[in-house]
Amino acid sequence: MKHVVILAHPNPTSFNASVAEAYVLAATALGHRVLVRDLYALGFDPCLNAIELPFAENFEPGADVRGERALLADADVYALVYPLWLNAPPAILKGYLERVFGWGFAYGKDGHGSEPLLTGKRLISFSSSGAPLHWVEESGAMQAIRALFDSHFAAVCGLTAVDHIHFGHIVSGIRADAVLKMLDEVGKSVRKHFGRLQ
């Protein structure tokens, strides 16, 4: 089984980077292959170009998008790891999903705009915020993210969304034992959802 971990945080020592690392350790311990796409480290350009729009005249994904699609094509699981900024995922993640998981790769082929192309593959998400989870839920942000970045995105692509774990109240000075407990949740989720899948 191949997992692709898509990390959207600019700090390589961030909590989110630790979540990605915990995911990699858990999946490789199961004997699975893991590819990490650290969007900031890659310098990925999130700006969708006019020629990349579905039905654009002379439609053609950029070279960077074609490269990403080649790396991701044989994945069984896509894992999104990101913080909430202004109660939403970073722009680089949305741009990556728009460009890489766009027309001709994740959906729409042979003139059928709504045809999902990633059926049978899975989506799992890990998000974090400085605010506690109850506030993120009360503000409506969690429901919006689950609706747009889990349910809708998965449906358009044909993915099965298996889980979304949110870690709230991630602030500087958070105790190390609290962080380790959260990272343990990452491993438990990987084992729960993919432990029996080969």
XYZ file of N, CA and C in Angstrom, residues 46-62 65 69 94-95 98-104 107-108 113:
93
model
N 0.972 27.590 -5.757
C -0.447 27.253 -5.623
C -1.358 27.950 -6.626
N -0.796 28.826 -7.452
C -1.640 29.624 -8.359
C -2.039 28.833 -9.600
N -3.324 28.602 -9.735
C -3.860 27.923 -10.909
C -3.708 28.831 -12.121
N -3.149 28.305 -13.193
C -2.964 29.078 -14.417
C -4.186 28.946 -15.312
N -4.429 29.962 -16.130
C -5.611 29.966 -16.997
C -5.663 28.739 -17.902
N -4.520 28.293 -18.365
C -4.478 27.144 -19.270
C -4.808 25.836 -18.552
N -4.775 25.865 -17.201
C -5.076 24.672 -16.414
C -6.556 24.556 -16.050
N -7.339 25.560 -16.428
C -8.772 25.507 -16.149
C -9.442 24.460 -17.032
N -10.370 23.676 -16.470
C -11.091 22.713 -17.304
C -11.737 23.414 -18.493
N -11.677 22.803 -19.611
C -12.254 23.298 -20.859
C -11.539 24.536 -21.408
N -10.367 24.862 -20.865
C -9.593 25.974 -21.423
C -9.093 25.577 -22.809
N -9.031 26.572 -23.685
C -8.466 26.300 -24.999
C -7.003 25.941 -24.806
N -6.544 24.888 -25.437
C -5.172 24.397 -25.280
C -4.875 23.986 -23.832
N -5.882 23.377 -23.172
C -5.718 22.925 -21.788
C -4.452 22.101 -21.632
N -3.649 22.470 -20.627
C -2.447 21.699 -20.335
C -1.977 21.994 -18.906
N -1.918 20.979 -18.046
C -1.368 21.194 -16.706
C 0.103 21.583 -16.798
N 0.563 22.394 -15.838
C 1.958 22.794 -15.824
C 2.882 21.624 -15.591
N 2.789 20.317 -12.102
C 1.582 19.532 -11.840
C 1.713 18.138 -12.450
N 1.500 14.665 -10.355
C 0.515 13.641 -10.716
C 1.180 12.296 -10.978
N -4.844 24.526 -0.624
C -5.975 24.644 -1.554
C -5.470 24.716 -2.992
N -4.390 25.468 -3.215
C -3.817 25.563 -4.551
C -3.299 24.222 -5.060
N -6.319 22.201 -6.012
C -6.904 22.717 -7.257
C -6.082 22.300 -8.473
N -4.767 22.424 -8.360
C -3.915 22.182 -9.512
C -3.630 20.692 -9.724
N -3.198 19.999 -8.689
C -2.783 18.599 -8.841
C -3.987 17.657 -8.906
N -4.964 17.868 -8.019
C -6.144 17.014 -8.010
C -7.230 17.600 -8.907
N -6.833 18.151 -10.005
C -7.760 18.808 -10.916
C -8.195 17.930 -12.064
N -8.681 18.611 -13.066
C -9.229 17.997 -14.269
C -8.227 17.025 -14.891
N -8.690 15.844 -15.199
C -7.874 14.864 -15.897
C -7.088 13.945 -14.983
N -10.643 14.011 -11.409
C -12.025 14.003 -11.904
C -12.043 14.475 -13.350
N -13.148 14.177 -14.027
C -13.390 14.686 -15.364
C -12.483 14.116 -16.421
N -17.344 16.103 -16.889
C -16.771 16.928 -15.835
C -16.925 16.398 -14.433
